[in-house]
Amino acid sequence: MAESHDPILLFDSGVGGLTVLAELRKLLPNAPVIYAADLAGLPYGDKTEAQIAARVAGLLGRMAERYQPRLACIACNTASTIALGMVREVLEIPIVGTVPAIKPAAAMTQTGVIGLLGTAATVRQTYVDRLEAEFANGKRLLRHAAPGLVEAAEAKLRGKSVDMAVIEAAASALRGMEGGDRIDTVVLACTHFPLLEDELAQAFGPGVRFIDGAAGIARRIAHLTQGQPFPDAQSSRFVVTGEVQSAQALLPWLETLGFSTIEQF
Ligand code: DGL
């Protein structure tokens, strides 16, 4: 049985997992959370499968040792679609992954054409092929790798302005594919992207809905920790790999989520 001070570990390459944390806070406001951003490894999207698997499994192993979490969540589609199985084999705590929301998107679409935005590493995964075959059979799934959106989301949370040209390029790439003019549902298959939902809505125009996995992941974490004590969130911590300095500009945003400092892992 988990002790009340045992944290939940949320892991991402950067700030994307904060979209999961925001949903988790609605369900478990008092959960102590260690949010770990692998800023030294960001972005994952342009790395190879082997690099991502080794990095994520290694880091999560060391983090689990140091923080003794009751549960870990890989709040990153890229890391999950590649390394989830391996991490589950190595760690003895429950591991919650992030799965591109293709199933709910297939239930939502009226036109039968779904867009998917992710990192380059995510969009080429056989994991995504399997989700498409299982849940989007008879629909058309158009995928586009949009690494620029990861950078834009990181910049936005550091108080910088978002380059709309990058957002518009992602929308037009999907729109330009065969059948792309009929897209009515877009899967945000990278945890960074919901941070740009307003900008994406502007770029796609009316009639397009966005779906991501954050709320579902939060529900899964709440389910797996049901009945466990959560006395307060005071001991929550935000940790980064690499230079703490590179994250300082995030502090005003992090304060809204209850973190007052940034620590080095
Ligand atoms: N947040 C990560 C995801 O959900 C990816 C960002 C990156 O490229 O590191 O896929």
JSON list of N, CA, C and O in Angstrom, two decimals, residues 121-174:
[
{"chain": "A", "resi": 121, "resn": "ALA", "atom": "N", "xyz": [8.91, 10.97, -34.54]},
{"chain": "A", "resi": 121, "resn": "ALA", "atom": "CA", "xyz": [9.06, 9.61, -34.00]},
{"chain": "A", "resi": 121, "resn": "ALA", "atom": "C", "xyz": [7.70, 8.97, -33.74]},
{"chain": "A", "resi": 121, "resn": "ALA", "atom": "O", "xyz": [7.53, 7.77, -33.98]},
{"chain": "A", "resi": 122, "resn": "THR", "atom": "N", "xyz": [6.73, 9.73, -33.27]},
{"chain": "A", "resi": 122, "resn": "THR", "atom": "CA", "xyz": [5.42, 9.15, -32.97]},
{"chain": "A", "resi": 122, "resn": "THR", "atom": "C", "xyz": [4.68, 8.75, -34.24]},
{"chain": "A", "resi": 122, "resn": "THR", "atom": "O", "xyz": [4.14, 7.64, -34.33]},
{"chain": "A", "resi": 123, "resn": "VAL", "atom": "N", "xyz": [4.65, 9.63, -35.24]},
{"chain": "A", "resi": 123, "resn": "VAL", "atom": "CA", "xyz": [3.81, 9.33, -36.41]},
{"chain": "A", "resi": 123, "resn": "VAL", "atom": "C", "xyz": [4.29, 8.10, -37.19]},
{"chain": "A", "resi": 123, "resn": "VAL", "atom": "O", "xyz": [3.50, 7.49, -37.90]},
{"chain": "A", "resi": 124, "resn": "ARG", "atom": "N", "xyz": [5.55, 7.70, -37.01]},
{"chain": "A", "resi": 124, "resn": "ARG", "atom": "CA", "xyz": [6.01, 6.51, -37.76]},
{"chain": "A", "resi": 124, "resn": "ARG", "atom": "C", "xyz": [5.89, 5.22, -36.96]},
{"chain": "A", "resi": 124, "resn": "ARG", "atom": "O", "xyz": [6.30, 4.15, -37.43]},
{"chain": "A", "resi": 125, "resn": "GLN", "atom": "N", "xyz": [5.35, 5.27, -35.74]},
{"chain": "A", "resi": 125, "resn": "GLN", "atom": "CA", "xyz": [5.31, 4.07, -34.91]},
{"chain": "A", "resi": 125, "resn": "GLN", "atom": "C", "xyz": [4.27, 3.03, -35.36]},
{"chain": "A", "resi": 125, "resn": "GLN", "atom": "O", "xyz": [3.15, 3.39, -35.71]},
{"chain": "A", "resi": 126, "resn": "THR", "atom": "N", "xyz": [4.66, 1.76, -35.28]},
{"chain": "A", "resi": 126, "resn": "THR", "atom": "CA", "xyz": [3.71, 0.69, -35.58]},
{"chain": "A", "resi": 126, "resn": "THR", "atom": "C", "xyz": [2.59, 0.68, -34.54]},
{"chain": "A", "resi": 126, "resn": "THR", "atom": "O", "xyz": [1.49, 0.21, -34.81]},
{"chain": "A", "resi": 127, "resn": "TYR", "atom": "N", "xyz": [2.90, 1.20, -33.35]},
{"chain": "A", "resi": 127, "resn": "TYR", "atom": "CA", "xyz": [1.87, 1.34, -32.30]},
{"chain": "A", "resi": 127, "resn": "TYR", "atom": "C", "xyz": [0.71, 2.16, -32.85]},
{"chain": "A", "resi": 127, "resn": "TYR", "atom": "O", "xyz": [-0.46, 1.84, -32.63]},
{"chain": "A", "resi": 128, "resn": "VAL", "atom": "N", "xyz": [1.03, 3.21, -33.59]},
{"chain": "A", "resi": 128, "resn": "VAL", "atom": "CA", "xyz": [-0.01, 4.07, -34.17]},
{"chain": "A", "resi": 128, "resn": "VAL", "atom": "C", "xyz": [-0.72, 3.32, -35.31]},
{"chain": "A", "resi": 128, "resn": "VAL", "atom": "O", "xyz": [-1.95, 3.41, -35.47]},
{"chain": "A", "resi": 129, "resn": "ASP", "atom": "N", "xyz": [0.04, 2.53, -36.08]},
{"chain": "A", "resi": 129, "resn": "ASP", "atom": "CA", "xyz": [-0.58, 1.71, -37.14]},
{"chain": "A", "resi": 129, "resn": "ASP", "atom": "C", "xyz": [-1.62, 0.78, -36.54]},
{"chain": "A", "resi": 129, "resn": "ASP", "atom": "O", "xyz": [-2.70, 0.59, -37.08]},
{"chain": "A", "resi": 130, "resn": "ARG", "atom": "N", "xyz": [-1.25, 0.19, -35.39]},
{"chain": "A", "resi": 130, "resn": "ARG", "atom": "CA", "xyz": [-2.16, -0.77, -34.75]},
{"chain": "A", "resi": 130, "resn": "ARG", "atom": "C", "xyz": [-3.42, -0.08, -34.25]},
{"chain": "A", "resi": 130, "resn": "ARG", "atom": "O", "xyz": [-4.53, -0.59, -34.41]},
{"chain": "A", "resi": 131, "resn": "LEU", "atom": "N", "xyz": [-3.26, 1.13, -33.65]},
{"chain": "A", "resi": 131, "resn": "LEU", "atom": "CA", "xyz": [-4.44, 1.87, -33.18]},
{"chain": "A", "resi": 131, "resn": "LEU", "atom": "C", "xyz": [-5.34, 2.22, -34.36]},
{"chain": "A", "resi": 131, "resn": "LEU", "atom": "O", "xyz": [-6.56, 2.14, -34.29]},
{"chain": "A", "resi": 132, "resn": "GLU", "atom": "N", "xyz": [-4.69, 2.59, -35.47]},
{"chain": "A", "resi": 132, "resn": "GLU", "atom": "CA", "xyz": [-5.47, 2.95, -36.66]},
{"chain": "A", "resi": 132, "resn": "GLU", "atom": "C", "xyz": [-6.25, 1.74, -37.17]},
{"chain": "A", "resi": 132, "resn": "GLU", "atom": "O", "xyz": [-7.45, 1.84, -37.45]},
{"chain": "A", "resi": 133, "resn": "ALA", "atom": "N", "xyz": [-5.57, 0.59, -37.25]},
{"chain": "A", "resi": 133, "resn": "ALA", "atom": "CA", "xyz": [-6.24, -0.61, -37.76]},
{"chain": "A", "resi": 133, "resn": "ALA", "atom": "C", "xyz": [-7.37, -1.04, -36.84]},
{"chain": "A", "resi": 133, "resn": "ALA", "atom": "O", "xyz": [-8.44, -1.45, -37.30]},
{"chain": "A", "resi": 134, "resn": "GLU", "atom": "N", "xyz": [-7.14, -0.91, -35.54]},
{"chain": "A", "resi": 134, "resn": "GLU", "atom": "CA", "xyz": [-8.15, -1.40, -34.59]},
{"chain": "A", "resi": 134, "resn": "GLU", "atom": "C", "xyz": [-9.34, -0.46, -34.45]},
{"chain": "A", "resi": 134, "resn": "GLU", "atom": "O", "xyz": [-10.48, -0.89, -34.39]},
{"chain": "A", "resi": 135, "resn": "PHE", "atom": "N", "xyz": [-9.07, 0.85, -34.41]},
{"chain": "A", "resi": 135, "resn": "PHE", "atom": "CA", "xyz": [-10.15, 1.78, -34.06]},
{"chain": "A", "resi": 135, "resn": "PHE", "atom": "C", "xyz": [-10.60, 2.70, -35.20]},
{"chain": "A", "resi": 135, "resn": "PHE", "atom": "O", "xyz": [-11.67, 3.28, -35.11]},
{"chain": "A", "resi": 136, "resn": "ALA", "atom": "N", "xyz": [-9.78, 2.86, -36.22]},
{"chain": "A", "resi": 136, "resn": "ALA", "atom": "CA", "xyz": [-10.17, 3.81, -37.27]},
{"chain": "A", "resi": 136, "resn": "ALA", "atom": "C", "xyz": [-10.39, 3.09, -38.60]},
{"chain": "A", "resi": 136, "resn": "ALA", "atom": "O", "xyz": [-10.28, 3.70, -39.67]},
{"chain": "A", "resi": 137, "resn": "ASN", "atom": "N", "xyz": [-10.73, 1.82, -38.49]},
{"chain": "A", "resi": 137, "resn": "ASN", "atom": "CA", "xyz": [-11.01, 1.03, -39.68]},
{"chain": "A", "resi": 137, "resn": "ASN", "atom": "C", "xyz": [-12.18, 1.65, -40.43]},
{"chain": "A", "resi": 137, "resn": "ASN", "atom": "O", "xyz": [-13.20, 1.96, -39.83]},
{"chain": "A", "resi": 138, "resn": "GLY", "atom": "N", "xyz": [-12.00, 1.88, -41.73]},
{"chain": "A", "resi": 138, "resn": "GLY", "atom": "CA", "xyz": [-13.08, 2.50, -42.50]},
{"chain": "A", "resi": 138, "resn": "GLY", "atom": "C", "xyz": [-13.04, 4.02, -42.48]},
{"chain": "A", "resi": 138, "resn": "GLY", "atom": "O", "xyz": [-13.79, 4.68, -43.19]},
{"chain": "A", "resi": 139, "resn": "LYS", "atom": "N", "xyz": [-12.17, 4.59, -41.64]},
{"chain": "A", "resi": 139, "resn": "LYS", "atom": "CA", "xyz": [-11.98, 6.05, -41.63]},
{"chain": "A", "resi": 139, "resn": "LYS", "atom": "C", "xyz": [-10.63, 6.34, -42.29]},
{"chain": "A", "resi": 139, "resn": "LYS", "atom": "O", "xyz": [-9.82, 5.44, -42.49]},
{"chain": "A", "resi": 140, "resn": "ARG", "atom": "N", "xyz": [-10.42, 7.61, -42.58]},
{"chain": "A", "resi": 140, "resn": "ARG", "atom": "CA", "xyz": [-9.10, 7.96, -43.11]},
{"chain": "A", "resi": 140, "resn": "ARG", "atom": "C", "xyz": [-8.33, 8.73, -42.02]},
{"chain": "A", "resi": 140, "resn": "ARG", "atom": "O", "xyz": [-8.86, 9.70, -41.48]},
{"chain": "A", "resi": 141, "resn": "LEU", "atom": "N", "xyz": [-7.12, 8.26, -41.73]},
{"chain": "A", "resi": 141, "resn": "LEU", "atom": "CA", "xyz": [-6.29, 8.93, -40.73]},
{"chain": "A", "resi": 141, "resn": "LEU", "atom": "C", "xyz": [-5.09, 9.56, -41.45]},
{"chain": "A", "resi": 141, "resn": "LEU", "atom": "O", "xyz": [-4.27, 8.86, -42.03]},
{"chain": "A", "resi": 142, "resn": "LEU", "atom": "N", "xyz": [-5.02, 10.88, -41.42]},
{"chain": "A", "resi": 142, "resn": "LEU", "atom": "CA", "xyz": [-3.92, 11.59, -42.07]},
{"chain": "A", "resi": 142, "resn": "LEU", "atom": "C", "xyz": [-2.95, 12.07, -41.00]},
{"chain": "A", "resi": 142, "resn": "LEU", "atom": "O", "xyz": [-3.33, 12.78, -40.08]},
{"chain": "A", "resi": 143, "resn": "ARG", "atom": "N", "xyz": [-1.68, 11.63, -41.12]},
{"chain": "A", "resi": 143, "resn": "ARG", "atom": "CA", "xyz": [-0.70, 11.96, -40.06]},
{"chain": "A", "resi": 143, "resn": "ARG", "atom": "C", "xyz": [0.30, 13.00, -40.55]},
{"chain": "A", "resi": 143, "resn": "ARG", "atom": "O", "xyz": [0.76, 12.94, -41.68]},
{"chain": "A", "resi": 144, "resn": "HIS", "atom": "N", "xyz": [0.67, 13.87, -39.65]},
{"chain": "A", "resi": 144, "resn": "HIS", "atom": "CA", "xyz": [1.72, 14.84, -39.98]},
{"chain": "A", "resi": 144, "resn": "HIS", "atom": "C", "xyz": [2.64, 15.07, -38.78]},
{"chain": "A", "resi": 144, "resn": "HIS", "atom": "O", "xyz": [2.16, 15.25, -37.66]},
{"chain": "A", "resi": 145, "resn": "ALA", "atom": "N", "xyz": [3.94, 15.04, -39.04]},
{"chain": "A", "resi": 145, "resn": "ALA", "atom": "CA", "xyz": [4.92, 15.31, -37.98]},
{"chain": "A", "resi": 145, "resn": "ALA", "atom": "C", "xyz": [5.13, 16.82, -37.89]},
{"chain": "A", "resi": 145, "resn": "ALA", "atom": "O", "xyz": [5.47, 17.46, -38.89]},
{"chain": "A", "resi": 146, "resn": "ALA", "atom": "N", "xyz": [4.93, 17.37, -36.70]},
{"chain": "A", "resi": 146, "resn": "ALA", "atom": "CA", "xyz": [5.02, 18.82, -36.54]},
{"chain": "A", "resi": 146, "resn": "ALA", "atom": "C", "xyz": [5.95, 19.19, -35.38]},
{"chain": "A", "resi": 146, "resn": "ALA", "atom": "O", "xyz": [5.50, 19.69, -34.34]},
{"chain": "A", "resi": 147, "resn": "PRO", "atom": "N", "xyz": [7.26, 18.96, -35.56]},
{"chain": "A", "resi": 147, "resn": "PRO", "atom": "CA", "xyz": [8.19, 19.25, -34.46]},
{"chain": "A", "resi": 147, "resn": "PRO", "atom": "C", "xyz": [8.21, 20.73, -34.06]},
{"chain": "A", "resi": 147, "resn": "PRO", "atom": "O", "xyz": [8.49, 21.07, -32.91]},
{"chain": "A", "resi": 148, "resn": "GLY", "atom": "N", "xyz": [7.86, 21.59, -35.01]},
{"chain": "A", "resi": 148, "resn": "GLY", "atom": "CA", "xyz": [7.85, 23.03, -34.71]},
{"chain": "A", "resi": 148, "resn": "GLY", "atom": "C", "xyz": [6.85, 23.37, -33.61]},
{"chain": "A", "resi": 148, "resn": "GLY", "atom": "O", "xyz": [7.03, 24.37, -32.89]},
{"chain": "A", "resi": 149, "resn": "LEU", "atom": "N", "xyz": [5.82, 22.55, -33.46]},
{"chain": "A", "resi": 149, "resn": "LEU", "atom": "CA", "xyz": [4.82, 22.83, -32.43]},
{"chain": "A", "resi": 149, "resn": "LEU", "atom": "C", "xyz": [5.38, 22.55, -31.02]},
{"chain": "A", "resi": 149, "resn": "LEU", "atom": "O", "xyz": [4.94, 23.16, -30.06]},
{"chain": "A", "resi": 150, "resn": "VAL", "atom": "N", "xyz": [6.32, 21.63, -30.93]},
{"chain": "A", "resi": 150, "resn": "VAL", "atom": "CA", "xyz": [6.94, 21.35, -29.62]},
{"chain": "A", "resi": 150, "resn": "VAL", "atom": "C", "xyz": [7.69, 22.60, -29.18]},
{"chain": "A", "resi": 150, "resn": "VAL", "atom": "O", "xyz": [7.54, 23.09, -28.06]},
{"chain": "A", "resi": 151, "resn": "GLU", "atom": "N", "xyz": [8.48, 23.13, -30.11]},
{"chain": "A", "resi": 151, "resn": "GLU", "atom": "CA", "xyz": [9.25, 24.35, -29.83]},
{"chain": "A", "resi": 151, "resn": "GLU", "atom": "C", "xyz": [8.32, 25.51, -29.49]},
{"chain": "A", "resi": 151, "resn": "GLU", "atom": "O", "xyz": [8.56, 26.27, -28.55]},
{"chain": "A", "resi": 152, "resn": "ALA", "atom": "N", "xyz": [7.22, 25.63, -30.25]},
{"chain": "A", "resi": 152, "resn": "ALA", "atom": "CA", "xyz": [6.29, 26.74, -30.02]},
{"chain": "A", "resi": 152, "resn": "ALA", "atom": "C", "xyz": [5.63, 26.63, -28.64]},
{"chain": "A", "resi": 152, "resn": "ALA", "atom": "O", "xyz": [5.46, 27.65, -27.94]},
{"chain": "A", "resi": 153, "resn": "ALA", "atom": "N", "xyz": [5.30, 25.42, -28.22]},
{"chain": "A", "resi": 153, "resn": "ALA", "atom": "CA", "xyz": [4.67, 25.25, -26.90]},
{"chain": "A", "resi": 153, "resn": "ALA", "atom": "C", "xyz": [5.67, 25.56, -25.79]},
{"chain": "A", "resi": 153, "resn": "ALA", "atom": "O", "xyz": [5.33, 26.20, -24.80]},
{"chain": "A", "resi": 154, "resn": "GLU", "atom": "N", "xyz": [6.92, 25.12, -25.98]},
{"chain": "A", "resi": 154, "resn": "GLU", "atom": "CA", "xyz": [7.95, 25.43, -24.97]},
{"chain": "A", "resi": 154, "resn": "GLU", "atom": "C", "xyz": [8.13, 26.94, -24.86]},
{"chain": "A", "resi": 154, "resn": "GLU", "atom": "O", "xyz": [8.26, 27.49, -23.77]},
{"chain": "A", "resi": 155, "resn": "ALA", "atom": "N", "xyz": [8.12, 27.63, -26.01]},
{"chain": "A", "resi": 155, "resn": "ALA", "atom": "CA", "xyz": [8.30, 29.09, -26.02]},
{"chain": "A", "resi": 155, "resn": "ALA", "atom": "C", "xyz": [7.10, 29.77, -25.35]},
{"chain": "A", "resi": 155, "resn": "ALA", "atom": "O", "xyz": [7.27, 30.68, -24.54]},
{"chain": "A", "resi": 156, "resn": "LYS", "atom": "N", "xyz": [5.90, 29.29, -25.67]},
{"chain": "A", "resi": 156, "resn": "LYS", "atom": "CA", "xyz": [4.70, 29.92, -25.12]},
{"chain": "A", "resi": 156, "resn": "LYS", "atom": "C", "xyz": [4.70, 29.91, -23.59]},
{"chain": "A", "resi": 156, "resn": "LYS", "atom": "O", "xyz": [4.39, 30.90, -22.94]},
{"chain": "A", "resi": 157, "resn": "LEU", "atom": "N", "xyz": [5.09, 28.77, -23.01]},
{"chain": "A", "resi": 157, "resn": "LEU", "atom": "CA", "xyz": [5.09, 28.68, -21.55]},
{"chain": "A", "resi": 157, "resn": "LEU", "atom": "C", "xyz": [6.22, 29.47, -20.90]},
{"chain": "A", "resi": 157, "resn": "LEU", "atom": "O", "xyz": [6.23, 29.71, -19.70]},
{"chain": "A", "resi": 158, "resn": "ARG", "atom": "N", "xyz": [7.18, 29.90, -21.74]},
{"chain": "A", "resi": 158, "resn": "ARG", "atom": "CA", "xyz": [8.24, 30.77, -21.23]},
{"chain": "A", "resi": 158, "resn": "ARG", "atom": "C", "xyz": [7.89, 32.24, -21.48]},
{"chain": "A", "resi": 158, "resn": "ARG", "atom": "O", "xyz": [8.73, 33.12, -21.37]},
{"chain": "A", "resi": 159, "resn": "GLY", "atom": "N", "xyz": [6.63, 32.49, -21.85]},
{"chain": "A", "resi": 159, "resn": "GLY", "atom": "CA", "xyz": [6.15, 33.86, -22.01]},
{"chain": "A", "resi": 159, "resn": "GLY", "atom": "C", "xyz": [6.48, 34.49, -23.35]},
{"chain": "A", "resi": 159, "resn": "GLY", "atom": "O", "xyz": [6.31, 35.70, -23.55]},
{"chain": "A", "resi": 160, "resn": "LYS", "atom": "N", "xyz": [6.98, 33.68, -24.29]},
{"chain": "A", "resi": 160, "resn": "LYS", "atom": "CA", "xyz": [7.32, 34.24, -25.60]},
{"chain": "A", "resi": 160, "resn": "LYS", "atom": "C", "xyz": [6.11, 34.16, -26.53]},
{"chain": "A", "resi": 160, "resn": "LYS", "atom": "O", "xyz": [5.20, 33.33, -26.31]},
{"chain": "A", "resi": 161, "resn": "SER", "atom": "N", "xyz": [6.12, 34.95, -27.60]},
{"chain": "A", "resi": 161, "resn": "SER", "atom": "CA", "xyz": [4.95, 34.90, -28.48]},
{"chain": "A", "resi": 161, "resn": "SER", "atom": "C", "xyz": [5.05, 33.68, -29.41]},
{"chain": "A", "resi": 161, "resn": "SER", "atom": "O", "xyz": [6.14, 33.21, -29.74]},
{"chain": "A", "resi": 162, "resn": "VAL", "atom": "N", "xyz": [3.90, 33.18, -29.79]},
{"chain": "A", "resi": 162, "resn": "VAL", "atom": "CA", "xyz": [3.86, 31.99, -30.64]},
{"chain": "A", "resi": 162, "resn": "VAL", "atom": "C", "xyz": [3.95, 32.41, -32.10]},
{"chain": "A", "resi": 162, "resn": "VAL", "atom": "O", "xyz": [3.24, 33.32, -32.53]},
{"chain": "A", "resi": 163, "resn": "ASP", "atom": "N", "xyz": [4.81, 31.74, -32.84]},
{"chain": "A", "resi": 163, "resn": "ASP", "atom": "CA", "xyz": [4.96, 32.04, -34.27]},
{"chain": "A", "resi": 163, "resn": "ASP", "atom": "C", "xyz": [3.80, 31.38, -35.03]},
{"chain": "A", "resi": 163, "resn": "ASP", "atom": "O", "xyz": [3.81, 30.17, -35.25]},
{"chain": "A", "resi": 164, "resn": "MET", "atom": "N", "xyz": [2.81, 32.19, -35.42]},
{"chain": "A", "resi": 164, "resn": "MET", "atom": "CA", "xyz": [1.63, 31.62, -36.08]},
{"chain": "A", "resi": 164, "resn": "MET", "atom": "C", "xyz": [1.97, 30.92, -37.40]},
{"chain": "A", "resi": 164, "resn": "MET", "atom": "O", "xyz": [1.24, 30.03, -37.84]},
{"chain": "A", "resi": 165, "resn": "ALA", "atom": "N", "xyz": [3.08, 31.32, -38.03]},
{"chain": "A", "resi": 165, "resn": "ALA", "atom": "CA", "xyz": [3.45, 30.68, -39.30]},
{"chain": "A", "resi": 165, "resn": "ALA", "atom": "C", "xyz": [3.69, 29.18, -39.09]},
{"chain": "A", "resi": 165, "resn": "ALA", "atom": "O", "xyz": [3.36, 28.36, -39.95]},
{"chain": "A", "resi": 166, "resn": "VAL", "atom": "N", "xyz": [4.25, 28.83, -37.94]},
{"chain": "A", "resi": 166, "resn": "VAL", "atom": "CA", "xyz": [4.55, 27.42, -37.64]},
{"chain": "A", "resi": 166, "resn": "VAL", "atom": "C", "xyz": [3.24, 26.64, -37.46]},
{"chain": "A", "resi": 166, "resn": "VAL", "atom": "O", "xyz": [3.10, 25.51, -37.92]},
{"chain": "A", "resi": 167, "resn": "ILE", "atom": "N", "xyz": [2.28, 27.28, -36.79]},
{"chain": "A", "resi": 167, "resn": "ILE", "atom": "CA", "xyz": [1.00, 26.62, -36.53]},
{"chain": "A", "resi": 167, "resn": "ILE", "atom": "C", "xyz": [0.25, 26.46, -37.87]},
{"chain": "A", "resi": 167, "resn": "ILE", "atom": "O", "xyz": [-0.29, 25.39, -38.17]},
{"chain": "A", "resi": 168, "resn": "GLU", "atom": "N", "xyz": [0.27, 27.53, -38.65]},
{"chain": "A", "resi": 168, "resn": "GLU", "atom": "CA", "xyz": [-0.43, 27.47, -39.94]},
{"chain": "A", "resi": 168, "resn": "GLU", "atom": "C", "xyz": [0.20, 26.44, -40.88]},
{"chain": "A", "resi": 168, "resn": "GLU", "atom": "O", "xyz": [-0.51, 25.77, -41.63]},
{"chain": "A", "resi": 169, "resn": "ALA", "atom": "N", "xyz": [1.51, 26.29, -40.80]},
{"chain": "A", "resi": 169, "resn": "ALA", "atom": "CA", "xyz": [2.19, 25.30, -41.66]},
{"chain": "A", "resi": 169, "resn": "ALA", "atom": "C", "xyz": [1.70, 23.88, -41.31]},
{"chain": "A", "resi": 169, "resn": "ALA", "atom": "O", "xyz": [1.49, 23.05, -42.21]},
{"chain": "A", "resi": 170, "resn": "ALA", "atom": "N", "xyz": [1.52, 23.62, -40.02]},
{"chain": "A", "resi": 170, "resn": "ALA", "atom": "CA", "xyz": [1.06, 22.28, -39.62]},
{"chain": "A", "resi": 170, "resn": "ALA", "atom": "C", "xyz": [-0.36, 22.04, -40.12]},
{"chain": "A", "resi": 170, "resn": "ALA", "atom": "O", "xyz": [-0.68, 20.97, -40.64]},
{"chain": "A", "resi": 171, "resn": "ALA", "atom": "N", "xyz": [-1.22, 23.07, -39.98]},
{"chain": "A", "resi": 171, "resn": "ALA", "atom": "CA", "xyz": [-2.60, 22.92, -40.44]},
{"chain": "A", "resi": 171, "resn": "ALA", "atom": "C", "xyz": [-2.63, 22.74, -41.95]},
{"chain": "A", "resi": 171, "resn": "ALA", "atom": "O", "xyz": [-3.32, 21.84, -42.47]},
{"chain": "A", "resi": 172, "resn": "SER", "atom": "N", "xyz": [-1.86, 23.55, -42.69]},
{"chain": "A", "resi": 172, "resn": "SER", "atom": "CA", "xyz": [-1.94, 23.40, -44.15]},
{"chain": "A", "resi": 172, "resn": "SER", "atom": "C", "xyz": [-1.35, 22.09, -44.63]},
{"chain": "A", "resi": 172, "resn": "SER", "atom": "O", "xyz": [-1.79, 21.55, -45.65]},
{"chain": "A", "resi": 173, "resn": "ALA", "atom": "N", "xyz": [-0.36, 21.55, -43.90]},
{"chain": "A", "resi": 173, "resn": "ALA", "atom": "CA", "xyz": [0.20, 20.27, -44.32]},
{"chain": "A", "resi": 173, "resn": "ALA", "atom": "C", "xyz": [-0.89, 19.18, -44.28]},
{"chain": "A", "resi": 173, "resn": "ALA", "atom": "O", "xyz": [-1.02, 18.37, -45.21]},
{"chain": "A", "resi": 174, "resn": "LEU", "atom": "N", "xyz": [-1.68, 19.18, -43.22]},
{"chain": "A", "resi": 174, "resn": "LEU", "atom": "CA", "xyz": [-2.77, 18.18, -43.13]},
{"chain": "A", "resi": 174, "resn": "LEU", "atom": "C", "xyz": [-3.85, 18.48, -44.16]},
{"chain": "A", "resi": 174, "resn": "LEU", "atom": "O", "xyz": [-4.36, 17.57, -44.83]}
]
